Amino acid sequence: MAEAHQAVGFRPSLTSDGAEVELSAPVLQEIYLSGLRSWKRHLARFWNDFLTGVFPASPLSWLFLFSAIQLAWFLQLDPSLGLMEKIEELLPDWGGQHHRLRGVLAAALFASCLWGALIFTLHVALRLLLSYHGWLLEPHGAMSSPTKTWLVCEGQSPAQALRGPTSLCPSLWDPVHLSLVSTPPPGSSPPFSGCQPHSLCRFDWWEEFVYLRSRHSLMVNSNYYMMDFLYVTPTPVQAARAGNAVHALLLYRHRLNRQEILPTLLMGMRPLCSAQYEKIFNTTRIPGIQKDHIRHLRDSRHVAVFHRGRFYRVGTHSQSGLLSPRALEQQFQRILDDPSPACPQEEHLAALTAAPRDVWAQVRSSLKTQAEDTLEAVEGAAFFVSLDSEPAGLTREDPAATLDAYAHALLAGGGGGWFDKSFTLIVFSNGKLGLSVEHSWADCPISGHMWEFTLATECFQLGYSADGHCKGHPDPSLPQPQRLHWDLPEKIHLSISLALRGAKTLSGNVDCHVFPFSHFGKSFIKRCHLSSDSFIQMALQLAHFRDRGQFCLTYESTMTRLFLEGRTETVRSCTREACNFVRAMEDKEKTEPQRRAMFRLAVEKHQALLKAAMSGQGVDRHLFALYIVSQFLHLQSPFLDQVHSEQWQLATSQIPVQQTHLFDVHNYPDYVSSGGGFGPADDHGYGVSYIFMGDDTITFHISSKKSSTKTDSHRLGQHIEDALLDVACLFQEGPRPKLRCRGLQEEDSGHRHGSLPCHTGGSRAPTKSTNL
């Protein structure tokens, strides 16, 4: 289907009899080339599927086995124990002169059967090997005999070629027990004691019931954003940055189509499932009255572009292949230079994708009737590009405020991005980039992997000329970008106005705050022999308690991609051990050794919960599935009802850096992605994400609702900074660097010198030199 839309020059001519297709020689040639490209792509995919299917063997191994059998037969040895003779008897009799050919065919058939049996045995062995998760639960510094044996086998098998084991059916007794040891919110009823163990297999309901059945706006409630480099912008030329970025994204898609993206390895040895990568490109979430659905195309050879209220279709390929970055820059510059105005209501049409899903579904039905081809050009694009008319990013004049505005523009800019697309590439007028990502098709590590490749490729490999333009030369023979026109009926105008008003209200209610914490980073935490993620999570518990004066259920997302088609599980970070540590930090009678001991207990508990969640022994996904079953069967469960109604007032997530080899953080520390963020999960809660930028910086992204009198993103940011420094001061003895501590004593003890900078409070604006 998608190839038919890529034929340049294919134009329908409307007559009184309907649509009459004008076919010319160039059109027929393009159709032929489109079909040829499709067959080449299918053959390449078939060959890759074959190589993957026979792994860890290879076609050469079959040839070796066949040659060995022929050699043994020549030496009058029968390795088949008579099977080849029986196979030869079953073959047709082509005469005496073909007796030797029958022998060769019999040997080939026997070799193929033996080869297939050996491959099947290896597949079973590898799946059993990869289904072992005991190594995750091993205490630090200790290793059991099964794990040692597993490591030896793992080292001998190239496990990275497998996507992962099949579904897991754990006992639900452990998840229920884990849910009971998680600290409940104040005032909740006592834990249930009548729970009985069950068993549960993998369900595929998470995508449907959490995402596709939600009727809320995607903006803020579901989508998330990814930021550009924090301190540098490779070029201030908007069209050039867009050209390189789009070209890099399409290079990533090309590698993905050819199955050249290597699976991510956990701890360098265990492959994670790659199923979510399939829907990165050519994907749109189609709204429905009761439930949305995801539409994924095999291919798309254009991007949809939005600029100053106008929509365009920009082809990404020519007859010779993918357009060069300079050619793409030329096309984007043509759009920027187009003086034509937007049509009435066209400027705010994209706000409909930010409306409640049932409302947008009804309007889309009318829109599809009136402007089906234009809607198809947008929804059938590889992805959506928004050329913003405003600058964004860090500035010297007001770094803190401009960084917050940058995050807000990506998360809740409203009216510009097409929120239904799998992702929207936003290019600001000063060359700054960003992503707005729809959440239902995949989780953040997937888009993060693509974004890391994009930033590294467009900056380090493609590069820019001295005047800021893409390298290469323009192509004057390229046709102009196609302006898309919407035939908007009058009844849709009111819907657009209402959707725009709702989007502005939702956008204006979001309080975003981003700050890089540069006092210390991952390297210091590692020197303390602590988990970086657990360190941050315990500091967040301390910061939130100081902000709200109470504990709350805390949601930390972790991946379950050790399993086929795994997505996420929840780590409930607010444990009893974490609460004990926080109380100790606020108790002036507690000594530093006592606080440090409680902190280590809290970290160990968090690590145990994290490993359990990753290995399929978490809490919430199992309870979620049981709740869905209870609803289907009309069974009342007070326990499940309570779990389902819990409010996550602190939602947290770490943005992983997955391709460190693409960035030189030692020589170019500013050329590192600054992560991204998401909206709060509760109207009176916070959304907090963080990323370790190199070894010495942690960037935090905080969001909350301005309508809540209980939350303030900037206030929580100050508490996070204080909490991090207070926790770090617990580990200052011995050779570790000295810190100036706040909050642990009634008065400061003066400046202490070391490799970590002293905490002075006040603004959290970046102190690094800014290259804009």
Short mmCIF file of N, CA, C and O in Angstrom, two decimals, residues 210-313:
data_model
loop_
_atom_site.label_atom_id
_atom_site.label_comp_id
_atom_site.label_asym_id
_atom_site.label_seq_id
_atom_site.Cartn_x
_atom_site.Cartn_y
_atom_site.Cartn_z
N VAL A 210 -4.01 0.31 29.00
CA VAL A 210 -3.33 1.47 29.57
C VAL A 210 -3.25 2.61 28.57
O VAL A 210 -3.42 3.78 28.93
N TYR A 211 -3.02 2.29 27.31
CA TYR A 211 -2.82 3.33 26.30
C TYR A 211 -4.02 3.47 25.37
O TYR A 211 -4.67 4.51 25.32
N LEU A 212 -4.33 2.44 24.61
CA LEU A 212 -5.27 2.58 23.51
C LEU A 212 -6.70 2.80 23.97
O LEU A 212 -7.50 3.40 23.25
N ARG A 213 -7.06 2.33 25.14
CA ARG A 213 -8.41 2.57 25.65
C ARG A 213 -8.53 3.86 26.45
O ARG A 213 -9.65 4.24 26.81
N SER A 214 -7.44 4.51 26.72
CA SER A 214 -7.51 5.78 27.43
C SER A 214 -8.15 6.84 26.53
O SER A 214 -7.81 6.97 25.36
N ARG A 215 -9.07 7.60 27.09
CA ARG A 215 -9.77 8.63 26.31
C ARG A 215 -9.23 10.02 26.59
O ARG A 215 -9.77 11.01 26.08
N HIS A 216 -8.18 10.13 27.39
CA HIS A 216 -7.62 11.43 27.71
C HIS A 216 -6.77 11.96 26.55
O HIS A 216 -6.39 11.22 25.64
N SER A 217 -6.45 13.23 26.61
CA SER A 217 -5.56 13.83 25.63
C SER A 217 -4.19 13.17 25.69
O SER A 217 -3.69 12.83 26.77
N LEU A 218 -3.56 13.00 24.53
CA LEU A 218 -2.20 12.44 24.51
C LEU A 218 -1.18 13.43 25.05
O LEU A 218 -0.20 13.04 25.68
N MET A 219 -1.43 14.71 24.79
CA MET A 219 -0.48 15.74 25.22
C MET A 219 -0.41 15.78 26.75
O MET A 219 -1.44 15.82 27.42
N VAL A 220 0.79 15.72 27.27
CA VAL A 220 1.09 15.77 28.70
C VAL A 220 0.73 14.45 29.39
O VAL A 220 1.50 13.92 30.18
N ASN A 221 -0.46 13.89 29.09
CA ASN A 221 -0.92 12.69 29.79
C ASN A 221 -0.23 11.42 29.32
O ASN A 221 -0.14 10.45 30.09
N SER A 222 0.22 11.39 28.08
CA SER A 222 0.79 10.16 27.54
C SER A 222 2.14 10.37 26.86
O SER A 222 3.05 9.56 27.01
N ASN A 223 2.28 11.46 26.12
CA ASN A 223 3.52 11.65 25.36
C ASN A 223 4.66 12.07 26.28
O ASN A 223 4.47 12.50 27.42
N TYR A 224 5.87 11.92 25.79
CA TYR A 224 7.06 12.38 26.51
C TYR A 224 8.00 13.03 25.51
O TYR A 224 7.77 12.99 24.30
N TYR A 225 9.06 13.65 25.98
CA TYR A 225 9.94 14.40 25.10
C TYR A 225 11.39 14.01 25.31
O TYR A 225 11.77 13.47 26.37
N MET A 226 12.20 14.27 24.30
CA MET A 226 13.65 14.06 24.35
C MET A 226 14.33 15.36 23.92
O MET A 226 13.90 15.99 22.95
N MET A 227 15.39 15.73 24.63
CA MET A 227 16.08 16.99 24.37
C MET A 227 17.33 16.81 23.52
O MET A 227 17.88 15.71 23.39
N ASP A 228 17.79 17.93 23.00
CA ASP A 228 19.02 18.05 22.22
C ASP A 228 20.21 18.09 23.17
O ASP A 228 20.09 17.95 24.39
N PHE A 229 21.42 18.29 22.60
CA PHE A 229 22.57 18.61 23.43
C PHE A 229 22.23 19.81 24.31
O PHE A 229 21.54 20.74 23.87
N LEU A 230 22.71 19.80 25.53
CA LEU A 230 22.32 20.86 26.46
C LEU A 230 23.09 22.15 26.22
O LEU A 230 22.51 23.25 26.17
N TYR A 231 24.40 22.06 26.05
CA TYR A 231 25.24 23.25 26.03
C TYR A 231 25.68 23.68 24.64
O TYR A 231 26.28 24.74 24.50
N VAL A 232 25.45 22.87 23.64
CA VAL A 232 25.92 23.21 22.29
C VAL A 232 24.81 23.01 21.28
O VAL A 232 23.91 22.18 21.47
N THR A 233 24.87 23.77 20.21
CA THR A 233 24.01 23.60 19.04
C THR A 233 24.92 23.55 17.82
O THR A 233 25.59 24.54 17.51
N PRO A 234 25.00 22.42 17.12
CA PRO A 234 25.99 22.26 16.05
C PRO A 234 25.89 23.32 14.96
O PRO A 234 26.90 23.68 14.36
N THR A 235 24.69 23.82 14.66
CA THR A 235 24.53 24.86 13.65
C THR A 235 23.29 25.69 14.00
O THR A 235 22.29 25.14 14.48
N PRO A 236 23.34 27.00 13.77
CA PRO A 236 22.14 27.82 14.01
C PRO A 236 21.19 27.86 12.81
O PRO A 236 20.13 28.49 12.90
N VAL A 237 21.55 27.19 11.72
CA VAL A 237 20.73 27.21 10.51
C VAL A 237 19.64 26.15 10.66
O VAL A 237 19.91 24.95 10.66
N GLN A 238 18.40 26.59 10.75
CA GLN A 238 17.29 25.70 11.03
C GLN A 238 17.13 24.63 9.97
O GLN A 238 17.00 23.43 10.28
N ALA A 239 17.13 25.01 8.70
CA ALA A 239 16.94 24.04 7.61
C ALA A 239 18.07 23.03 7.57
O ALA A 239 17.85 21.84 7.27
N ALA A 240 19.30 23.47 7.86
CA ALA A 240 20.44 22.56 7.84
C ALA A 240 20.33 21.53 8.96
O ALA A 240 20.58 20.33 8.74
N ARG A 241 19.97 22.00 10.14
CA ARG A 241 19.82 21.04 11.26
C ARG A 241 18.72 20.03 10.95
O ARG A 241 18.85 18.84 11.23
N ALA A 242 17.63 20.51 10.36
CA ALA A 242 16.55 19.61 9.99
C ALA A 242 17.00 18.61 8.92
O ALA A 242 16.67 17.42 8.98
N GLY A 243 17.79 19.07 7.94
CA GLY A 243 18.27 18.19 6.89
C GLY A 243 19.13 17.07 7.41
O GLY A 243 18.94 15.89 7.06
N ASN A 244 20.10 17.41 8.27
CA ASN A 244 20.97 16.38 8.83
C ASN A 244 20.21 15.43 9.75
O ASN A 244 20.43 14.21 9.74
N ALA A 245 19.31 15.98 10.56
CA ALA A 245 18.57 15.15 11.51
C ALA A 245 17.65 14.17 10.79
O ALA A 245 17.58 12.98 11.13
N VAL A 246 16.92 14.66 9.79
CA VAL A 246 16.02 13.78 9.04
C VAL A 246 16.81 12.71 8.31
O VAL A 246 16.43 11.53 8.27
N HIS A 247 17.95 13.10 7.71
CA HIS A 247 18.78 12.12 7.02
C HIS A 247 19.29 11.06 8.00
O HIS A 247 19.28 9.85 7.68
N ALA A 248 19.72 11.48 9.19
CA ALA A 248 20.22 10.53 10.18
C ALA A 248 19.11 9.59 10.65
O ALA A 248 19.33 8.38 10.83
N LEU A 249 17.91 10.12 10.85
CA LEU A 249 16.79 9.28 11.24
C LEU A 249 16.48 8.24 10.18
O LEU A 249 16.19 7.06 10.49
N LEU A 250 16.53 8.63 8.92
CA LEU A 250 16.24 7.69 7.84
C LEU A 250 17.37 6.68 7.65
O LEU A 250 17.12 5.55 7.22
N LEU A 251 18.60 7.06 7.98
CA LEU A 251 19.68 6.08 7.99
C LEU A 251 19.44 5.02 9.07
O LEU A 251 19.69 3.83 8.86
N TYR A 252 18.93 5.48 10.20
CA TYR A 252 18.60 4.55 11.28
C TYR A 252 17.49 3.59 10.82
O TYR A 252 17.55 2.39 11.08
N ARG A 253 16.49 4.14 10.14
CA ARG A 253 15.41 3.29 9.63
C ARG A 253 15.94 2.28 8.62
O ARG A 253 15.52 1.11 8.60
N HIS A 254 16.88 2.72 7.77
CA HIS A 254 17.46 1.81 6.78
C HIS A 254 18.18 0.66 7.48
O HIS A 254 18.04 -0.51 7.08
N ARG A 255 18.95 0.98 8.50
CA ARG A 255 19.65 -0.09 9.24
C ARG A 255 18.65 -0.99 9.95
O ARG A 255 18.85 -2.21 10.05
N LEU A 256 17.57 -0.40 10.42
CA LEU A 256 16.54 -1.19 11.10
C LEU A 256 15.86 -2.14 10.12
O LEU A 256 15.63 -3.32 10.44
N ASN A 257 15.55 -1.66 8.92
CA ASN A 257 14.92 -2.51 7.91
C ASN A 257 15.83 -3.65 7.47
O ASN A 257 15.35 -4.74 7.13
N ARG A 258 17.11 -3.39 7.48
CA ARG A 258 18.07 -4.43 7.10
C ARG A 258 18.52 -5.27 8.30
O ARG A 258 19.43 -6.08 8.19
N GLN A 259 17.86 -5.03 9.43
CA GLN A 259 18.14 -5.78 10.67
C GLN A 259 19.61 -5.70 11.06
O GLN A 259 20.23 -6.68 11.46
N GLU A 260 20.15 -4.49 10.95
CA GLU A 260 21.55 -4.26 11.30
C GLU A 260 21.71 -3.59 12.66
O GLU A 260 22.84 -3.30 13.07
N ILE A 261 20.61 -3.32 13.35
CA ILE A 261 20.68 -2.74 14.70
C ILE A 261 20.92 -3.88 15.68
O ILE A 261 20.08 -4.77 15.84
N LEU A 262 22.05 -3.86 16.34
CA LEU A 262 22.38 -4.94 17.28
C LEU A 262 21.51 -4.81 18.53
O LEU A 262 21.21 -3.71 18.99
N PRO A 263 21.08 -5.95 19.09
CA PRO A 263 20.28 -5.90 20.32
C PRO A 263 21.07 -5.26 21.46
O PRO A 263 22.30 -5.40 21.54
N THR A 264 20.37 -4.56 22.31
CA THR A 264 20.99 -4.00 23.51
C THR A 264 21.30 -5.13 24.48
O THR A 264 20.47 -6.02 24.70
N LEU A 265 22.49 -5.10 25.05
CA LEU A 265 22.91 -6.15 25.98
C LEU A 265 22.85 -5.63 27.41
O LEU A 265 23.36 -4.54 27.71
N LEU A 266 22.21 -6.39 28.27
CA LEU A 266 22.19 -6.05 29.69
C LEU A 266 23.48 -6.53 30.32
O LEU A 266 23.83 -7.70 30.25
N MET A 267 24.21 -5.58 30.92
CA MET A 267 25.50 -5.86 31.55
C MET A 267 26.48 -6.47 30.55
O MET A 267 27.37 -7.24 30.91
N GLY A 268 26.28 -6.16 29.27
CA GLY A 268 27.22 -6.58 28.25
C GLY A 268 27.12 -8.03 27.82
O GLY A 268 27.96 -8.49 27.04
N MET A 269 26.08 -8.77 28.31
CA MET A 269 26.06 -10.20 27.97
C MET A 269 24.67 -10.74 27.71
O MET A 269 24.53 -11.78 27.06
N ARG A 270 23.63 -10.07 28.17
CA ARG A 270 22.28 -10.64 28.04
C ARG A 270 21.46 -9.78 27.10
O ARG A 270 21.21 -8.61 27.36
N PRO A 271 21.01 -10.33 25.95
CA PRO A 271 20.27 -9.52 24.97
C PRO A 271 18.87 -9.20 25.45
O PRO A 271 18.21 -10.00 26.11
N LEU A 272 18.42 -8.01 25.11
CA LEU A 272 17.06 -7.58 25.42
C LEU A 272 16.18 -7.70 24.18
O LEU A 272 16.67 -7.58 23.05
N CYS A 273 14.91 -7.93 24.38
CA CYS A 273 13.98 -8.08 23.28
C CYS A 273 13.93 -6.81 22.44
O CYS A 273 13.87 -5.70 22.96
N SER A 274 13.93 -6.96 21.13
CA SER A 274 13.94 -5.84 20.20
C SER A 274 12.62 -5.65 19.47
O SER A 274 12.55 -4.93 18.47
N ALA A 275 11.55 -6.28 19.97
CA ALA A 275 10.27 -6.25 19.24
C ALA A 275 9.73 -4.83 19.09
O ALA A 275 9.08 -4.52 18.09
N GLN A 276 9.96 -3.96 20.07
CA GLN A 276 9.38 -2.62 20.03
C GLN A 276 9.98 -1.75 18.92
O GLN A 276 9.35 -0.76 18.52
N TYR A 277 11.15 -2.09 18.42
CA TYR A 277 11.78 -1.28 17.39
C TYR A 277 10.98 -1.28 16.08
O TYR A 277 11.12 -0.38 15.27
N GLU A 278 10.14 -2.27 15.90
CA GLU A 278 9.45 -2.44 14.62
C GLU A 278 8.57 -1.24 14.28
O GLU A 278 8.40 -0.89 13.11
N LYS A 279 8.01 -0.57 15.29
CA LYS A 279 7.02 0.47 15.04
C LYS A 279 7.56 1.89 15.24
O LYS A 279 6.78 2.82 15.39
N ILE A 280 8.87 2.06 15.21
CA ILE A 280 9.42 3.40 15.38
C ILE A 280 8.95 4.31 14.24
O ILE A 280 8.49 5.43 14.48
N PHE A 281 9.05 3.83 13.02
CA PHE A 281 8.75 4.64 11.84
C PHE A 281 7.46 4.16 11.18
O PHE A 281 6.99 3.04 11.43
N ASN A 282 6.89 5.03 10.36
CA ASN A 282 5.71 4.71 9.54
C ASN A 282 4.52 4.28 10.41
O ASN A 282 3.74 3.41 10.02
N THR A 283 4.40 4.86 11.59
CA THR A 283 3.40 4.41 12.55
C THR A 283 2.55 5.59 13.02
O THR A 283 3.07 6.67 13.29
N THR A 284 1.25 5.35 13.14
CA THR A 284 0.31 6.36 13.60
C THR A 284 -0.71 5.72 14.53
O THR A 284 -1.17 4.60 14.27
N ARG A 285 -1.02 6.42 15.58
CA ARG A 285 -2.09 5.98 16.48
C ARG A 285 -3.41 6.58 15.98
O ARG A 285 -3.60 7.79 16.01
N ILE A 286 -4.31 5.73 15.52
CA ILE A 286 -5.57 6.17 14.93
C ILE A 286 -6.64 6.23 16.02
O ILE A 286 -6.87 5.23 16.71
N PRO A 287 -7.30 7.38 16.20
CA PRO A 287 -8.27 7.49 17.28
C PRO A 287 -9.55 6.71 16.98
O PRO A 287 -9.95 6.56 15.83
N GLY A 288 -10.18 6.21 18.03
CA GLY A 288 -11.46 5.52 17.92
C GLY A 288 -12.40 6.02 19.01
O GLY A 288 -11.97 6.67 19.96
N ILE A 289 -13.66 5.70 18.88
CA ILE A 289 -14.65 6.16 19.86
C ILE A 289 -14.40 5.52 21.22
O ILE A 289 -14.38 6.20 22.25
N GLN A 290 -14.16 4.22 21.23
CA GLN A 290 -13.91 3.52 22.49
C GLN A 290 -12.46 3.09 22.65
O GLN A 290 -11.99 2.96 23.78
N LYS A 291 -11.78 2.86 21.55
CA LYS A 291 -10.40 2.38 21.61
C LYS A 291 -9.65 2.80 20.37
O LYS A 291 -10.19 2.73 19.26
N ASP A 292 -8.43 3.26 20.53
CA ASP A 292 -7.58 3.58 19.40
C ASP A 292 -6.96 2.30 18.84
O ASP A 292 -7.01 1.23 19.48
N HIS A 293 -6.34 2.40 17.69
CA HIS A 293 -5.53 1.30 17.18
C HIS A 293 -4.29 1.86 16.52
O HIS A 293 -4.26 3.02 16.09
N ILE A 294 -3.26 1.06 16.48
CA ILE A 294 -1.97 1.47 15.92
C ILE A 294 -1.89 1.00 14.47
O ILE A 294 -2.06 -0.20 14.18
N ARG A 295 -1.62 1.92 13.59
CA ARG A 295 -1.48 1.61 12.16
C ARG A 295 -0.01 1.72 11.79
O ARG A 295 0.60 2.78 11.94
N HIS A 296 0.54 0.63 11.32
CA HIS A 296 1.96 0.61 10.95
C HIS A 296 2.08 0.20 9.49
O HIS A 296 1.53 -0.82 9.06
N LEU A 297 2.80 1.00 8.70
CA LEU A 297 3.03 0.72 7.29
C LEU A 297 4.39 0.06 7.10
O LEU A 297 5.33 0.31 7.87
N ARG A 298 4.50 -0.73 6.07
CA ARG A 298 5.78 -1.37 5.77
C ARG A 298 6.84 -0.35 5.39
O ARG A 298 8.01 -0.50 5.71
N ASP A 299 6.42 0.69 4.68
CA ASP A 299 7.39 1.67 4.22
C ASP A 299 6.68 2.99 3.98
O ASP A 299 5.46 3.05 3.79
N SER A 300 7.44 4.06 4.02
CA SER A 300 6.94 5.39 3.67
C SER A 300 8.13 6.19 3.17
O SER A 300 9.19 6.21 3.81
N ARG A 301 7.95 6.87 2.07
CA ARG A 301 9.06 7.57 1.43
C ARG A 301 8.85 9.08 1.44
O ARG A 301 9.25 9.78 0.52
N HIS A 302 8.21 9.56 2.48
CA HIS A 302 8.06 11.00 2.66
C HIS A 302 7.87 11.31 4.13
O HIS A 302 7.57 10.42 4.94
N VAL A 303 8.09 12.56 4.49
CA VAL A 303 7.79 13.06 5.82
C VAL A 303 6.76 14.16 5.69
O VAL A 303 6.70 14.86 4.67
N ALA A 304 5.93 14.31 6.71
CA ALA A 304 4.97 15.41 6.77
C ALA A 304 5.60 16.55 7.57
O ALA A 304 6.19 16.32 8.64
N VAL A 305 5.51 17.76 7.06
CA VAL A 305 6.18 18.92 7.65
C VAL A 305 5.14 19.99 7.97
O VAL A 305 4.24 20.25 7.16
N PHE A 306 5.30 20.61 9.13
CA PHE A 306 4.41 21.70 9.56
C PHE A 306 5.24 22.94 9.81
O PHE A 306 6.27 22.88 10.49
N HIS A 307 4.80 24.08 9.24
CA HIS A 307 5.48 25.36 9.47
C HIS A 307 4.49 26.50 9.33
O HIS A 307 3.81 26.62 8.31
N ARG A 308 4.40 27.30 10.36
CA ARG A 308 3.55 28.49 10.38
C ARG A 308 2.13 28.19 9.90
O ARG A 308 1.57 28.89 9.06
N GLY A 309 1.55 27.12 10.43
CA GLY A 309 0.18 26.78 10.13
C GLY A 309 -0.05 26.08 8.82
O GLY A 309 -1.20 25.83 8.44
N ARG A 310 1.00 25.71 8.10
CA ARG A 310 0.86 25.05 6.79
C ARG A 310 1.48 23.66 6.83
O ARG A 310 2.48 23.44 7.51
N PHE A 311 0.87 22.74 6.08
CA PHE A 311 1.33 21.36 6.02
C PHE A 311 1.95 21.09 4.65
O PHE A 311 1.45 21.56 3.62
N TYR A 312 3.02 20.29 4.66
CA TYR A 312 3.72 19.94 3.43
C TYR A 312 4.05 18.45 3.42
O TYR A 312 4.21 17.82 4.48
N ARG A 313 4.19 17.95 2.22
CA ARG A 313 4.68 16.59 2.00
C ARG A 313 6.04 16.69 1.33
O ARG A 313 6.16 17.23 0.24
#
